[in-house]
Amino acid sequence: MKALFWRELKLSSQVGGGMLTGVLFFLTIVAVMPFAIGPDLKLLARIGPAVLWTGALLASLLGLDRLFQQEREDGSLDILLMQETPPALLVFVKAFAHWVANGLPLVLAVPIFGIILNMSPIGIGATMLTLAVGTPAITFIGAVGAAVTVSLPRGGLLLSILVLPLTVPILIFGVTAINGAVEDPAPFLPPFMILCALTLFFSALGSLAAGWVLKQSTD
Amino acid sequence: MKLNVENLSANRGEQTIFAHISFQLTAGDALIVTGTNGSGKSTLLRVIAGLLPNFSGNMAIEGGIEDKPIAEYCHYLGHQNALKPTMSVAENLLFWQHHCGTPDLEITEALQKIDLAGTYDIPIAYLSAGQKRRIAIARLLVTKRQIWLVDEPTAALDAKSEAMFSNLLQTHMASGGIVIAATHQPLGLKNTKNLDMDKHQVIPELLEDEYL
């Protein structure tokens, strides 16, 4: 299992692996926003969490289509599925490694992007925390989409369309939690706990579902 | 150890690819699967490897561990090599060795067996098609599995490498392994069992009335 994790991490960090693509895409969304909205600093600070979460959500979906497709194209998927390791565990490890390589950099980039959006230090901290907890859920839901579209050429867009509606609750609770941390009357903990629950739930359900789909899709 | 296959039929979608295949292989046996294109050679190997759930009939290992699926006894060398182009030869082989468990030869030893001892640190992308194929063959050597399912194993190999591969198969059989090979070219093995897929092919019924 460890071997699979490190291989996934290594492949992601190599040229064409997509580790930087996500962060750069995230940057383009965040950097363009102030130009579109105008120089109203108060407004920027208020919608900052939403912009960051939307950017991170879309950036997380990038590169997910290659999660299993690449393995299938070079024949590795067959060999991986023949081993003792249950498919669900295989998906879990691959998806988690994918998140470490592609999701974690997004979280780490938030302090810089938060400044662009004139966010307060507390807001930036809350955004990092909610993204760190919430983006794994997006990857695990995306893994199911990646498994379903594994045999489709150019399945990336289809994957995004399939996955996006399912990730909306994560977006809602993520942004609500940040608002709770920044604005006084709104609570932080309840939405944050729901976000944690969503991630735990989808890490189990997503892995099982994607594993089952992969097992069926070999032909 | 014995591999029993009884009355095996496989489908892809609605179409039956082959039907009623039965054979029995004991340790040291080799089954050479021949047949025209599309006769189901690869399909048969994939069914045995557990990669095609849509089949009927019985497959069982006698004298193995209970409840262990056949796939876990098998090495599968398909049309693709299952190697990552950006990773080095050693990284690729080490990954499969760690991931598959039951390690056998050291990486350097395996590379010597396939005459590519000098490629240890070279990325797969720099190798030729035949060399890649030989590294894929080395994958079978670094992990111990009793049954080798090889699909057109010598497709990109030169004459010398073919002989090398034939030797490896014979060593594997001599140590109590089983080989099932789908191939057009003779693999230079002695005392093999043969399976002609053309005899088991199911020709789709022509629904002439509907078309005429």
Coordinates of C-alpha atoms in Angstrom, one line a residue:
Chain A
M1 CA 0.0 0.0 0.0
K2 CA 2.8 2.3 0.9
A3 CA 4.4 1.5 -2.5
L4 CA 1.3 2.6 -4.3
F5 CA 1.0 5.8 -2.3
W6 CA 4.6 6.8 -3.0
R7 CA 4.3 5.9 -6.7
E8 CA 1.2 8.0 -7.0
L9 CA 2.9 10.9 -5.3
K10 CA 5.9 10.6 -7.5
L11 CA 3.9 10.4 -10.7
S12 CA 1.9 13.5 -9.7
S13 CA 4.9 15.6 -9.0
Q14 CA 6.7 14.7 -12.3
V15 CA 6.3 16.7 -15.5
G16 CA 2.8 16.3 -16.8
G17 CA 1.7 15.0 -13.4
G18 CA -0.6 18.0 -12.8
M19 CA 0.6 19.0 -9.3
L20 CA 1.2 22.6 -10.4
T21 CA -1.6 22.8 -12.8
G22 CA -4.2 22.8 -10.0
V23 CA -2.5 25.6 -8.1
L24 CA -2.0 27.7 -11.2
F25 CA -5.7 27.2 -12.2
F26 CA -6.6 28.2 -8.6
L27 CA -4.4 31.3 -9.0
T28 CA -6.0 32.4 -12.3
I29 CA -9.5 32.2 -10.8
V30 CA -8.6 34.1 -7.7
A31 CA -6.5 36.7 -9.5
V32 CA -9.1 37.5 -12.1
M33 CA -11.9 38.0 -9.6
P34 CA -10.8 41.4 -8.2
F35 CA -10.5 42.8 -11.7
A36 CA -14.1 41.7 -12.4
I37 CA -15.5 43.0 -9.1
G38 CA -13.6 46.2 -8.8
P39 CA -11.6 47.9 -6.1
D40 CA -14.2 47.6 -3.3
L41 CA -12.0 46.1 -0.6
K42 CA -14.9 45.4 1.8
L43 CA -16.8 43.5 -0.8
L44 CA -13.7 41.5 -1.7
A45 CA -13.1 40.6 1.9
R46 CA -16.7 39.5 2.3
I47 CA -16.9 37.3 -0.8
G48 CA -13.3 36.1 -0.4
P49 CA -14.1 32.8 1.3
A50 CA -16.7 32.0 -1.4
V51 CA -14.2 32.8 -4.2
L52 CA -11.4 30.7 -2.6
W53 CA -13.8 27.8 -2.1
T54 CA -15.1 27.9 -5.6
G55 CA -11.6 28.1 -7.0
A56 CA -10.4 25.2 -4.9
L57 CA -13.4 23.1 -5.8
L58 CA -12.9 23.6 -9.6
A59 CA -9.1 23.2 -9.3
S60 CA -9.6 19.9 -7.3
L61 CA -11.5 18.5 -10.2
L62 CA -8.7 19.1 -12.6
G63 CA -6.6 16.0 -13.3
L64 CA -9.0 13.7 -11.6
D65 CA -10.0 12.2 -14.9
R66 CA -6.5 10.8 -15.2
L67 CA -6.6 9.1 -11.8
F68 CA -7.5 5.6 -13.2
Q69 CA -7.4 6.3 -17.0
Q70 CA -3.6 6.4 -17.1
E71 CA -3.4 3.2 -15.2
R72 CA -5.9 1.6 -17.6
E73 CA -4.1 2.8 -20.7
D74 CA -0.7 1.3 -19.8
G75 CA -2.2 -1.9 -18.5
S76 CA -1.4 -1.3 -14.8
L77 CA -5.0 -1.3 -13.7
D78 CA -5.4 -5.0 -14.7
I79 CA -2.4 -6.0 -12.6
L80 CA -3.5 -3.8 -9.7
L81 CA -7.0 -5.3 -9.6
M82 CA -5.6 -8.9 -9.7
Q83 CA -3.8 -8.5 -6.4
E84 CA -4.9 -9.3 -2.9
T85 CA -5.6 -5.7 -2.1
P86 CA -9.4 -5.0 -2.3
P87 CA -10.3 -2.5 -5.0
A88 CA -11.9 -0.1 -2.4
L89 CA -8.6 0.1 -0.6
L90 CA -6.8 0.6 -3.9
V91 CA -9.1 3.5 -4.7
F92 CA -8.7 5.0 -1.2
V93 CA -4.9 5.0 -1.3
K94 CA -4.8 6.4 -4.9
A95 CA -7.3 9.1 -4.1
F96 CA -5.6 10.1 -0.9
A97 CA -2.3 10.3 -2.6
H98 CA -3.9 12.3 -5.4
W99 CA -5.2 14.7 -2.7
V100 CA -1.8 15.0 -1.1
A101 CA -0.3 15.9 -4.4
N102 CA -3.0 18.1 -5.8
G103 CA -5.3 19.2 -3.0
L104 CA -2.8 20.0 -0.3
P105 CA -0.9 22.5 -2.4
L106 CA -4.2 24.4 -2.9
V107 CA -4.6 24.6 0.9
L108 CA -1.0 25.8 1.3
A109 CA -1.6 28.5 -1.4
V110 CA -4.5 30.1 0.4
P111 CA -2.4 32.5 2.6
I112 CA -1.1 34.2 -0.6
F113 CA -4.4 34.2 -2.4
G114 CA -6.2 35.4 0.7
I115 CA -4.1 38.6 0.6
I116 CA -5.1 39.2 -3.0
L117 CA -8.7 39.1 -1.8
N118 CA -8.1 41.4 1.3
M119 CA -9.1 38.7 3.8
S120 CA -8.5 38.9 7.5
P121 CA -5.9 36.5 9.1
I122 CA -8.8 34.7 10.9
G123 CA -10.6 34.3 7.6
I124 CA -7.5 33.0 5.9
G125 CA -6.9 30.5 8.8
A126 CA -10.5 29.3 8.7
T127 CA -10.4 28.9 4.9
M128 CA -7.2 26.8 5.2
L129 CA -8.8 24.7 7.9
T130 CA -12.1 24.1 6.0
L131 CA -10.3 23.4 2.7
A132 CA -7.9 21.0 4.4
V133 CA -10.9 19.1 5.8
G134 CA -13.3 19.5 2.9
T135 CA -11.3 19.0 -0.3
P136 CA -10.5 15.3 0.4
A137 CA -14.3 14.8 0.1
I138 CA -14.2 16.3 -3.4
T139 CA -11.4 14.0 -4.4
F140 CA -13.2 10.9 -3.1
I141 CA -16.5 11.9 -4.9
G142 CA -14.4 12.6 -8.0
A143 CA -12.8 9.1 -7.7
V144 CA -16.2 7.6 -8.4
G145 CA -16.6 9.9 -11.4
A146 CA -13.1 8.9 -12.5
A147 CA -13.9 5.2 -12.2
V148 CA -17.2 5.7 -14.2
T149 CA -15.5 7.6 -17.0
V150 CA -12.3 5.4 -17.0
S151 CA -12.9 4.0 -20.5
L152 CA -14.1 7.2 -22.1
P153 CA -11.6 9.3 -24.1
R154 CA -11.9 13.0 -23.0
G155 CA -14.0 12.0 -20.0
G156 CA -12.7 15.0 -18.0
L157 CA -15.6 17.3 -18.7
L158 CA -18.2 14.6 -18.2
L159 CA -16.5 13.8 -14.9
S160 CA -16.8 17.4 -13.8
I161 CA -20.5 17.5 -14.7
L162 CA -21.2 14.3 -12.9
V163 CA -19.3 15.2 -9.8
L164 CA -20.1 18.9 -9.4
P165 CA -23.7 18.6 -8.1
L166 CA -22.5 16.1 -5.5
T167 CA -19.9 18.5 -4.2
V168 CA -22.3 21.4 -3.6
P169 CA -23.1 20.4 0.0
I170 CA -19.3 20.5 0.7
L171 CA -19.0 24.0 -0.8
I172 CA -22.0 25.2 1.2
F173 CA -20.8 23.9 4.6
G174 CA -17.2 25.0 3.9
V175 CA -18.1 28.6 3.2
T176 CA -20.7 28.7 6.0
A177 CA -18.0 27.6 8.5
I178 CA -15.6 30.3 7.4
N179 CA -18.4 33.0 7.7
G180 CA -19.1 31.6 11.1
A181 CA -15.5 32.1 12.1
V182 CA -15.3 35.7 10.7
E183 CA -18.7 37.1 11.6
D184 CA -19.8 37.0 15.2
P185 CA -23.3 35.7 15.5
A186 CA -22.9 32.8 13.1
P187 CA -21.5 29.6 14.6
F188 CA -18.3 28.0 13.3
L189 CA -18.4 24.6 14.8
P190 CA -21.6 23.0 13.6
P191 CA -21.0 23.5 9.8
F192 CA -17.3 22.6 10.4
M193 CA -18.3 19.3 12.0
I194 CA -20.8 18.5 9.2
L195 CA -17.9 19.2 6.8
C196 CA -15.7 16.6 8.7
A197 CA -18.6 14.1 8.6
L198 CA -19.1 14.6 4.9
T199 CA -15.4 13.9 4.2
L200 CA -15.4 10.8 6.4
F201 CA -18.6 9.6 4.8
F202 CA -17.4 10.1 1.2
S203 CA -13.9 8.6 1.9
A204 CA -15.7 5.3 2.7
L205 CA -18.6 5.4 0.2
G206 CA -16.5 6.9 -2.6
S207 CA -13.8 4.3 -2.3
L208 CA -16.3 1.4 -2.2
A209 CA -18.3 2.7 -5.1
A210 CA -15.3 3.5 -7.3
G211 CA -13.7 0.1 -6.4
W212 CA -16.9 -1.7 -7.4
V213 CA -17.1 0.3 -10.7
L214 CA -13.5 -0.4 -11.6
K215 CA -14.0 -4.1 -11.0
Q216 CA -17.0 -4.1 -13.4
S217 CA -15.3 -2.0 -16.0
T218 CA -12.5 -4.3 -17.0
D219 CA -13.0 -5.8 -20.4
Chain B
M1 CA -1.1 -27.7 -7.7
K2 CA -3.7 -28.2 -10.4
L3 CA -5.8 -25.7 -12.4
N4 CA -9.1 -27.1 -13.5
V5 CA -11.2 -25.4 -16.1
E6 CA -14.6 -26.8 -16.9
N7 CA -17.0 -25.9 -19.6
L8 CA -16.0 -22.3 -19.7
S9 CA -17.9 -19.8 -21.8
A10 CA -17.4 -16.1 -22.0
N11 CA -19.5 -13.2 -23.3
R12 CA -18.7 -9.6 -24.2
G13 CA -21.9 -7.7 -24.2
E14 CA -24.5 -9.8 -26.0
Q15 CA -22.0 -11.8 -28.0
T16 CA -20.6 -15.1 -26.9
I17 CA -16.9 -15.2 -27.6
F18 CA -16.2 -18.8 -26.9
A19 CA -18.0 -21.8 -25.4
H20 CA -17.4 -25.1 -23.7
I21 CA -13.7 -24.9 -23.0
S22 CA -12.3 -27.5 -20.6
F23 CA -8.7 -28.3 -19.6
Q24 CA -6.7 -29.4 -16.7
L25 CA -3.1 -28.2 -16.0
T26 CA -0.8 -29.6 -13.4
A27 CA 2.4 -28.1 -12.1
G28 CA 5.0 -28.0 -14.9
D29 CA 2.4 -27.9 -17.7
A30 CA 2.1 -25.3 -20.5
L31 CA -1.0 -24.6 -22.5
I32 CA -0.5 -23.0 -25.8
V33 CA -3.7 -21.2 -27.0
T34 CA -3.8 -20.6 -30.7
G35 CA -6.5 -19.4 -33.1
T36 CA -7.3 -16.8 -35.6
N37 CA -7.7 -13.1 -34.7
G38 CA -10.8 -12.5 -32.7
S39 CA -11.2 -16.2 -31.7
G40 CA -11.0 -15.3 -28.0
K41 CA -7.4 -16.1 -27.0
S42 CA -7.0 -12.9 -25.0
T43 CA -10.5 -13.1 -23.6
L44 CA -9.7 -16.6 -22.3
L45 CA -6.6 -15.3 -20.5
R46 CA -8.6 -12.3 -19.1
V47 CA -11.3 -14.6 -17.8
I48 CA -8.8 -16.8 -16.0
A49 CA -7.1 -13.6 -14.6
G50 CA -10.5 -12.6 -13.2
L51 CA -10.6 -9.5 -15.3
L52 CA -13.8 -10.4 -17.1
P53 CA -16.6 -11.1 -14.8
N54 CA -19.0 -12.1 -17.6
F55 CA -18.4 -15.8 -17.9
S56 CA -20.0 -19.1 -17.1
G57 CA -18.4 -22.5 -16.2
N58 CA -16.1 -23.5 -13.4
M59 CA -12.5 -22.6 -12.7
A60 CA -10.7 -24.0 -9.6
I61 CA -7.3 -24.5 -8.1
E62 CA -6.7 -27.9 -6.5
G63 CA -4.2 -28.1 -3.8
G64 CA -4.1 -24.3 -3.1
I65 CA -5.1 -22.1 -0.2
E66 CA -8.9 -22.1 0.3
D67 CA -10.8 -19.0 -0.8
K68 CA -7.8 -17.5 -2.5
P69 CA -9.0 -16.3 -6.0
I70 CA -7.3 -17.7 -9.0
A71 CA -6.1 -14.2 -10.0
E72 CA -3.8 -14.1 -7.0
Y73 CA -2.0 -17.2 -8.2
C74 CA -1.4 -15.5 -11.6
H75 CA 1.0 -13.2 -13.4
Y76 CA -0.7 -11.5 -16.3
L77 CA 1.4 -10.2 -19.2
G78 CA -1.1 -8.6 -21.4
H79 CA -0.8 -6.5 -24.6
Q80 CA 0.4 -3.5 -22.5
N81 CA 3.5 -3.6 -20.4
A82 CA 2.1 -2.0 -17.2
L83 CA 5.2 0.3 -16.9
K84 CA 5.2 4.0 -16.1
P85 CA 7.2 5.8 -18.8
T86 CA 8.5 8.6 -16.5
M87 CA 9.8 6.2 -13.8
S88 CA 13.0 4.3 -14.1
V89 CA 13.2 0.6 -14.7
A90 CA 14.1 -0.2 -11.1
E91 CA 11.4 2.0 -9.7
N92 CA 8.8 0.3 -11.9
L93 CA 10.0 -3.2 -11.0
L94 CA 10.4 -2.3 -7.3
F95 CA 6.9 -1.0 -7.2
W96 CA 5.4 -4.2 -8.6
Q97 CA 7.5 -6.3 -6.3
H98 CA 6.4 -4.4 -3.2
H99 CA 2.8 -4.1 -4.3
C100 CA 2.3 -7.8 -5.4
G101 CA 4.1 -9.2 -2.3
T102 CA 5.8 -12.6 -2.4
P103 CA 9.1 -11.3 -3.8
D104 CA 11.3 -13.6 -5.8
L105 CA 14.4 -12.4 -7.6
E106 CA 16.3 -9.2 -6.8
I107 CA 15.8 -6.4 -9.5
T108 CA 19.5 -6.7 -10.6
E109 CA 19.2 -10.5 -11.0
A110 CA 16.0 -10.2 -13.0
L111 CA 17.6 -7.6 -15.3
Q112 CA 20.5 -9.9 -15.9
K113 CA 18.2 -12.7 -16.8
I114 CA 16.6 -10.5 -19.5
D115 CA 20.0 -9.2 -20.7
L116 CA 19.3 -5.6 -19.7
A117 CA 21.5 -5.3 -16.7
G118 CA 22.6 -1.8 -17.7
T119 CA 19.2 -0.2 -17.7
Y120 CA 18.6 -0.1 -13.9
D121 CA 18.3 3.7 -13.6
I122 CA 17.0 4.5 -17.1
P123 CA 13.4 5.8 -17.5
I124 CA 11.1 3.4 -19.3
A125 CA 10.4 6.1 -21.9
Y126 CA 14.0 5.9 -23.3
L127 CA 13.7 2.2 -24.0
S128 CA 12.7 0.6 -27.3
A129 CA 9.5 -1.4 -27.7
G130 CA 11.4 -4.7 -27.4
Q131 CA 13.3 -3.6 -24.4
K132 CA 10.1 -2.4 -22.7
R133 CA 8.6 -5.8 -23.3
R134 CA 11.6 -7.5 -21.7
I135 CA 11.3 -5.3 -18.7
A136 CA 7.6 -6.3 -18.5
I137 CA 8.9 -9.9 -18.6
A138 CA 11.2 -9.1 -15.7
R139 CA 8.1 -8.1 -13.8
L140 CA 7.2 -11.8 -13.8
L141 CA 10.6 -12.7 -12.3
V142 CA 10.7 -10.3 -9.4
T143 CA 7.5 -11.7 -7.9
K144 CA 6.7 -15.3 -7.3
R145 CA 3.4 -16.5 -8.9
Q146 CA 2.6 -20.1 -10.0
I147 CA 0.5 -19.4 -13.0
W148 CA 1.8 -17.2 -15.8
L149 CA -0.8 -15.9 -18.3
V150 CA 1.1 -14.5 -21.2
D151 CA -0.7 -12.8 -24.2
E152 CA 1.4 -12.5 -27.3
P153 CA 4.5 -12.3 -25.2
T154 CA 7.1 -12.3 -28.0
A155 CA 5.3 -9.7 -30.2
A156 CA 8.1 -7.1 -30.1
L157 CA 11.1 -9.4 -29.4
D158 CA 14.0 -10.3 -31.6
A159 CA 15.1 -13.9 -32.1
K160 CA 17.7 -13.8 -29.3
S161 CA 15.2 -12.5 -26.8
E162 CA 12.6 -15.0 -27.9
A163 CA 15.0 -17.8 -27.0
M164 CA 15.7 -16.1 -23.7
F165 CA 12.0 -15.9 -23.0
S166 CA 11.6 -19.5 -23.9
N167 CA 14.3 -20.4 -21.4
L168 CA 12.6 -18.4 -18.7
L169 CA 9.3 -20.2 -19.4
Q170 CA 11.0 -23.6 -19.2
T171 CA 12.7 -22.7 -15.9
H172 CA 9.4 -21.6 -14.6
M173 CA 7.7 -24.9 -15.6
A174 CA 10.6 -26.9 -14.2
S175 CA 10.1 -25.2 -10.9
G176 CA 6.5 -26.3 -10.8
G177 CA 4.9 -23.4 -12.5
I178 CA 2.1 -23.4 -15.0
V179 CA 2.2 -21.4 -18.3
I180 CA -0.8 -20.4 -20.4
A181 CA 0.3 -18.6 -23.5
A182 CA -1.8 -17.1 -26.3
T183 CA 0.4 -16.8 -29.3
H184 CA 0.8 -17.0 -33.0
Q185 CA 4.5 -17.7 -32.9
P186 CA 6.0 -21.0 -31.6
L187 CA 7.5 -20.4 -28.1
G188 CA 10.0 -23.3 -28.4
L189 CA 8.5 -25.2 -25.6
K190 CA 8.4 -29.0 -25.4
N191 CA 5.6 -31.2 -24.2
T192 CA 2.9 -28.5 -24.3
K193 CA -0.8 -29.0 -24.3
N194 CA -2.6 -27.1 -27.1
L195 CA -5.9 -25.4 -27.3
D196 CA -7.3 -24.4 -30.7
M197 CA -9.8 -21.6 -30.0
D198 CA -11.3 -21.8 -33.5
K199 CA -13.0 -25.0 -32.4
H200 CA -14.7 -23.3 -29.6
Q201 CA -15.7 -20.1 -31.3
V202 CA -19.4 -19.3 -31.5
I203 CA -20.4 -17.9 -34.8
P204 CA -23.2 -15.4 -34.3
E205 CA -26.4 -16.7 -35.9
L206 CA -27.1 -14.7 -39.0
L207 CA -30.6 -13.4 -38.8
E208 CA -31.1 -13.6 -42.5
D209 CA -34.8 -13.2 -42.5
E210 CA -34.6 -9.9 -40.7
Y211 CA -32.2 -8.4 -43.1
L212 CA -33.5 -9.7 -46.4

